[in-house]
Short mmCIF file of C-alpha atoms in Angstrom, two decimals:
data_model
loop_
_atom_site.label_atom_id
_atom_site.label_comp_id
_atom_site.label_asym_id
_atom_site.label_seq_id
_atom_site.Cartn_x
_atom_site.Cartn_y
_atom_site.Cartn_z
CA MET A 1 92.64 77.35 153.56
CA GLY A 2 94.64 74.29 152.57
CA ARG A 3 97.61 74.76 154.89
CA ALA A 4 98.57 71.91 157.15
CA ARG A 5 97.73 71.95 160.84
CA THR A 6 100.22 72.91 163.55
CA ASP A 7 100.12 72.43 167.32
CA ASN A 8 98.92 75.93 168.17
CA ASP A 9 97.26 77.03 164.95
CA SER A 10 94.24 79.34 165.03
CA TRP A 11 91.83 80.44 162.35
CA GLU A 12 89.24 82.90 161.16
CA ILE A 13 85.79 81.57 160.34
CA THR A 14 86.60 81.70 156.62
CA GLU A 15 89.80 79.65 156.77
CA SER A 16 91.14 76.28 157.82
CA VAL A 17 88.88 74.51 160.35
CA GLY A 18 86.66 77.59 160.58
CA ALA A 19 85.59 77.24 156.96
CA THR A 20 84.32 73.73 157.66
CA ALA A 21 81.83 75.23 160.13
CA LEU A 22 80.53 77.41 157.31
CA GLY A 23 80.15 74.33 155.13
CA VAL A 24 78.03 72.71 157.85
CA ALA A 25 75.96 75.90 158.18
CA VAL A 26 75.31 75.85 154.43
CA SER A 27 74.08 72.26 154.71
CA ARG A 28 71.75 73.19 157.59
CA ALA A 29 70.47 76.18 155.64
CA ARG A 30 69.76 74.04 152.60
CA GLU A 31 67.89 71.49 154.73
CA THR A 32 65.92 74.24 156.50
CA GLU A 33 64.85 75.67 153.16
CA SER A 34 63.89 72.28 151.70
CA GLU A 35 60.29 71.18 151.13
CA ASN A 36 60.13 68.80 154.10
CA PRO A 37 62.97 69.79 156.44
CA LEU A 38 64.09 67.46 159.19
CA ILE A 39 65.44 70.43 161.15
CA ILE A 40 64.74 74.16 161.27
CA ASP A 41 67.77 76.38 161.79
CA PRO A 42 66.79 79.96 160.95
CA PHE A 43 70.28 81.21 161.79
CA ALA A 44 72.30 79.02 159.45
CA ARG A 45 71.64 81.31 156.50
CA VAL A 46 72.50 84.32 158.70
CA PHE A 47 76.01 82.96 159.24
CA VAL A 48 76.50 82.15 155.58
CA ALA A 49 75.36 85.61 154.51
CA ALA A 50 77.65 87.26 157.06
CA ALA A 51 80.64 85.30 155.77
CA GLY A 52 79.98 86.26 152.16
CA ASP A 53 80.83 84.22 149.10
CA GLY A 54 83.29 81.38 149.45
CA ILE A 55 84.01 77.74 148.73
CA TRP A 56 81.68 76.72 151.57
CA ASN A 57 78.74 77.65 149.38
CA MET A 58 79.50 74.60 147.24
CA PHE A 59 77.90 72.51 149.98
CA GLY A 60 74.62 74.28 149.28
CA VAL A 61 74.54 73.57 145.56
CA SER A 62 71.37 71.61 144.84
CA GLU A 63 72.21 70.96 141.20
CA LEU A 64 75.54 70.83 139.47
CA PRO A 65 75.84 71.89 135.83
CA PRO A 66 74.55 68.95 133.72
CA GLU A 67 77.88 68.24 132.08
CA ILE A 68 79.64 68.01 135.47
CA ALA A 69 76.86 65.99 137.12
CA GLU A 70 77.02 63.51 134.27
CA ALA A 71 80.80 63.26 134.44
CA GLU A 72 80.95 63.09 138.25
CA PRO A 73 77.71 61.48 139.54
CA ASP A 74 79.41 60.36 142.77
CA VAL A 75 80.25 63.94 143.69
CA ALA A 76 76.67 65.09 143.03
CA ARG A 77 75.36 62.29 145.26
CA TRP A 78 77.95 63.09 147.91
CA LEU A 79 76.74 66.69 148.13
CA ASP A 80 73.16 65.48 148.70
CA VAL A 81 74.22 62.84 151.20
CA ARG A 82 76.19 65.45 153.12
CA VAL A 83 73.09 67.61 153.57
CA ASP A 84 71.09 64.58 154.72
CA TYR A 85 73.83 63.56 157.12
CA MET A 86 74.18 67.02 158.66
CA ALA A 87 70.42 67.26 159.09
CA SER A 88 70.31 63.86 160.80
CA ARG A 89 73.28 64.72 162.99
CA THR A 90 71.73 68.02 164.02
CA ALA A 91 68.39 66.38 164.84
CA PHE A 92 70.11 63.71 166.91
CA PHE A 93 72.01 66.19 169.05
CA ASP A 94 68.96 68.48 169.36
CA GLY A 95 66.96 65.60 170.81
CA PHE A 96 69.82 64.52 173.05
CA PHE A 97 70.15 67.98 174.61
CA LEU A 98 66.43 68.49 175.11
CA ASP A 99 66.02 65.05 176.67
CA ALA A 100 68.70 65.94 179.21
CA ALA A 101 67.25 69.40 179.87
CA ASN A 102 63.74 68.00 180.32
CA ALA A 103 65.20 65.51 182.79
CA GLY A 104 66.44 68.40 184.91
CA VAL A 105 70.00 68.98 183.70
CA ARG A 106 70.60 72.73 183.57
CA GLN A 107 74.24 72.97 182.47
CA VAL A 108 74.98 72.43 178.79
CA VAL A 109 78.53 72.35 177.39
CA ILE A 110 79.08 72.47 173.63
CA LEU A 111 82.68 71.64 172.82
CA ALA A 112 83.94 73.29 169.62
CA ALA A 113 80.62 75.09 169.28
CA GLY A 114 81.45 76.61 165.89
CA LEU A 115 78.29 78.01 164.31
CA ASP A 116 75.99 75.94 166.50
CA SER A 117 72.83 77.99 167.16
CA ARG A 118 71.13 75.77 169.75
CA ALA A 119 71.42 78.48 172.40
CA PHE A 120 69.15 80.58 170.18
CA ARG A 121 66.76 78.11 168.59
CA LEU A 122 66.00 75.33 171.09
CA PRO A 123 63.24 75.71 173.72
CA TRP A 124 65.41 75.46 176.82
CA PRO A 125 63.75 75.19 180.25
CA ASP A 126 64.12 78.17 182.56
CA GLY A 127 67.43 78.25 184.37
CA THR A 128 69.44 76.54 181.64
CA THR A 129 72.98 77.77 180.98
CA VAL A 130 74.66 76.89 177.69
CA TYR A 131 78.45 77.15 177.62
CA GLU A 132 79.91 77.46 174.12
CA LEU A 133 83.62 76.66 173.83
CA ASP A 134 85.60 77.54 170.72
CA GLN A 135 88.37 79.65 169.25
CA PRO A 136 87.97 83.38 170.08
CA LYS A 137 87.68 84.50 166.45
CA VAL A 138 84.99 81.92 165.72
CA LEU A 139 82.85 82.98 168.68
CA GLU A 140 83.40 86.64 167.83
CA PHE A 141 82.11 86.09 164.28
CA LYS A 142 79.08 84.16 165.49
CA SER A 143 78.08 86.68 168.14
CA SER A 144 78.51 89.58 165.74
CA ALA A 145 76.35 87.95 163.05
CA LEU A 146 73.60 87.08 165.51
CA ARG A 147 73.70 90.50 167.17
CA GLU A 148 73.32 92.25 163.82
CA HIS A 149 70.39 89.96 163.06
CA GLY A 150 68.74 90.88 166.37
CA ALA A 151 68.76 87.30 167.65
CA GLN A 152 68.20 86.66 171.36
CA PRO A 153 69.24 83.46 173.16
CA THR A 154 66.57 81.22 174.66
CA CYS A 155 68.81 80.41 177.63
CA HIS A 156 71.64 81.93 179.61
CA ARG A 157 74.42 81.73 177.01
CA VAL A 158 78.06 81.91 178.08
CA GLU A 159 80.93 82.15 175.60
CA VAL A 160 84.16 80.47 176.63
CA ALA A 161 86.81 81.60 174.16
CA VAL A 162 89.51 78.96 174.43
CA ASP A 163 91.47 76.47 172.37
CA LEU A 164 90.47 72.92 173.34
CA ARG A 165 94.12 71.91 173.18
CA HIS A 166 94.82 74.28 176.09
CA ASP A 167 93.53 74.46 179.69
CA TRP A 168 89.86 74.81 178.83
CA PRO A 169 88.57 73.26 182.11
CA MET A 170 89.94 76.24 184.04
CA ALA A 171 88.36 78.64 181.56
CA LEU A 172 85.05 76.82 181.87
CA ARG A 173 85.08 76.94 185.67
CA GLN A 174 86.01 80.60 185.61
CA ALA A 175 83.02 81.21 183.34
CA GLY A 176 80.71 79.87 186.06
CA PHE A 177 80.49 76.13 185.41
CA ASP A 178 79.44 74.29 188.58
CA THR A 179 81.36 71.03 188.95
CA SER A 180 78.97 69.86 191.69
CA ALA A 181 75.91 69.91 189.41
CA ALA A 182 74.95 67.57 186.59
CA SER A 183 75.79 68.63 183.06
CA VAL A 184 75.23 67.54 179.47
CA TRP A 185 78.01 67.66 176.86
CA SER A 186 78.49 67.33 173.13
CA ALA A 187 81.51 66.71 170.92
CA GLU A 188 80.01 67.13 167.46
CA GLY A 189 82.20 67.40 164.37
CA LEU A 190 85.27 67.71 166.58
CA LEU A 191 87.36 64.57 167.06
CA PRO A 192 89.02 64.29 163.62
CA PHE A 193 90.44 67.79 164.16
CA LEU A 194 92.20 66.68 167.35
CA PRO A 195 95.34 64.54 167.66
CA ALA A 196 94.66 61.13 169.21
CA LYS A 197 96.34 62.09 172.50
CA ALA A 198 94.30 65.29 172.65
CA GLN A 199 91.12 63.25 172.19
CA ASP A 200 91.98 61.08 175.19
CA LEU A 201 92.85 64.15 177.26
CA LEU A 202 89.57 65.80 176.24
CA PHE A 203 87.52 62.92 177.63
CA GLU A 204 89.65 62.65 180.76
CA ARG A 205 88.96 66.31 181.44
CA VAL A 206 85.25 65.98 180.76
CA GLN A 207 85.10 63.03 183.12
CA ALA A 208 86.88 65.01 185.85
CA LEU A 209 84.33 67.84 185.55
CA THR A 210 81.20 65.69 185.77
CA VAL A 211 79.09 64.13 188.48
CA ALA A 212 76.44 61.41 188.54
CA GLY A 213 73.58 62.18 186.18
CA SER A 214 75.74 63.95 183.62
CA ARG A 215 75.53 62.95 179.96
CA ILE A 216 77.64 63.14 176.83
CA ALA A 217 77.05 62.56 173.13
CA VAL A 218 79.97 62.21 170.74
CA GLU A 219 80.24 62.09 166.99
CA ALA A 220 83.07 59.60 166.77
CA PRO A 221 85.35 58.40 163.98
CA GLY A 222 84.38 54.94 162.85
CA PRO A 223 86.68 51.92 162.56
CA GLU A 224 87.65 52.77 158.98
CA PHE A 225 88.75 56.32 159.77
CA ASN A 226 92.45 55.54 159.45
CA ASP A 227 92.16 52.41 157.31
CA PRO A 228 94.44 52.76 154.24
CA ASP A 229 91.83 51.49 151.77
CA ALA A 230 89.10 53.70 153.22
CA ARG A 231 91.44 56.67 153.20
CA GLU A 232 92.24 56.10 149.55
CA ARG A 233 88.53 55.98 148.67
CA GLN A 234 87.97 59.19 150.61
CA ARG A 235 91.02 60.78 149.02
CA SER A 236 89.77 59.90 145.54
CA LEU A 237 86.32 61.33 146.19
CA MET A 238 87.72 64.51 147.70
CA ARG A 239 90.11 64.96 144.80
CA ARG A 240 87.18 64.78 142.38
CA TYR A 241 85.14 67.10 144.59
CA ARG A 242 87.94 69.65 144.59
CA GLU A 243 88.12 69.46 140.81
CA VAL A 244 84.35 70.05 140.57
CA ALA A 245 84.59 72.96 143.01
CA ALA A 246 87.26 74.56 140.86
CA LYS A 247 85.13 74.15 137.73
CA VAL A 248 81.87 75.37 139.27
CA GLY A 249 83.08 78.04 141.65
CA GLY A 250 86.55 78.78 140.42
CA ARG A 251 87.97 78.24 143.91
CA GLU A 252 90.25 75.84 145.70
CA ALA A 253 88.44 73.54 148.11
CA PRO A 254 90.13 72.48 151.36
CA ASP A 255 91.85 69.14 151.53
CA PHE A 256 90.54 67.47 154.66
CA GLU A 257 93.77 65.53 155.00
CA ASP A 258 95.36 68.90 155.80
CA LEU A 259 92.80 69.55 158.54
CA TRP A 260 92.22 66.14 160.12
CA TYR A 261 94.64 64.21 162.29
CA LEU A 262 94.60 60.83 160.55
CA GLU A 263 95.91 58.78 163.44
CA ASP A 264 94.93 55.53 165.12
CA ARG A 265 92.87 56.45 168.15
CA ALA A 266 90.77 54.86 170.86
CA ASP A 267 87.24 53.90 169.92
CA VAL A 268 85.02 56.27 171.91
CA ALA A 269 82.59 53.61 173.13
CA ASP A 270 85.50 51.38 174.14
CA TRP A 271 87.17 54.28 175.93
CA PHE A 272 84.13 55.05 178.05
CA SER A 273 83.49 51.36 178.67
CA THR A 274 87.05 50.96 179.94
CA GLU A 275 87.25 54.17 181.92
CA THR A 276 83.75 54.04 183.41
CA ASP A 277 81.06 51.37 183.52
CA PRO A 278 80.32 49.39 180.35
CA ALA A 279 76.60 49.63 181.08
CA ILE A 280 76.54 53.39 180.66
CA VAL A 281 77.80 53.51 177.09
CA GLN A 282 75.38 52.76 174.27
CA ALA A 283 75.79 53.29 170.55
CA VAL A 284 72.52 54.93 169.56
CA ALA A 285 72.99 55.93 165.94
CA LYS A 286 75.16 55.07 162.98
CA ALA A 287 76.01 57.54 160.23
CA GLU A 288 77.08 55.80 157.06
CA ALA A 289 77.75 59.04 155.17
CA ASP A 290 81.35 59.20 156.38
CA ALA A 291 81.74 56.19 158.69
CA ARG A 292 81.23 58.18 161.87
CA LYS A 293 78.67 57.58 164.57
CA PRO A 294 77.21 59.49 167.53
CA VAL A 295 77.76 57.77 170.87
CA GLU A 296 75.60 58.66 173.84
CA GLY A 297 76.21 57.87 177.46
CA THR A 298 75.93 59.08 181.05
CA PHE A 299 78.68 59.37 183.63
CA PRO A 300 78.64 57.29 186.82
CA PRO A 301 79.36 58.86 190.21
CA PRO A 302 83.04 59.68 190.88
CA SER A 303 83.32 56.78 193.33
CA ALA A 304 82.52 54.31 190.57
CA LEU A 305 85.26 55.80 188.41
CA ASN A 306 87.86 54.87 191.02
CA GLN A 307 86.75 51.28 191.56
#
């Protein structure tokens, strides 16, 4: 789970980037089961149960052993903050999608869908198609877990098993995506796992597939993502977290520096402001948990892109 990334690497749900999706699912499950949940995701626990025991369950620990909590209070707080952040992130994207759907957009594209269950838990209007793009093994695990649970989608759900570093636009079109109709897109928990050049290519491809009235929301690395001082603070916290994980669970936790591409990259809001119309890009939320922020915007008509 701690091996470094390569250009064409792939993964099971329990390893490498896949295991991070399980960590997010654990956070959503813990929030769902809390006294006053911000979100309700009845399928998060289904995924975690299907995956079995693993290091990802550390993200669901509500209380560390007293001696560890006392020795490492920052790690204990970080675990709580992570759950809060994931709940807030999920609620933000839920609202973003439903706003677009209620405005008449009927094509939804979830990039790097992971264990996202919105196709099963959100009240989509009739005629909505949700395209889920991710690695084949990840989608296979998700569909199997939901099928065994008896879950039924609340929309027309289409799996697009493809690596986002490859020619995913062709795969999406072949799956039925209509490039002449408006669409709504998300890139949630994705960008740090892509090289900087792949991030730019991703947005160029999204732009080429959209028409006027389309929308996108992005969870984007903040300005400190590749700052040396910020990286050292993150590295220190993660080192302590990994030590706690070994003590509590007896397992090795992933090193995110092995999974993320820590490179200088274009600011997402600046990229869309430069490539489209500055008026269409608006920062709508700021997540201070890990210096990342969602960015929401709509695409102008193709003619405006060429002016």
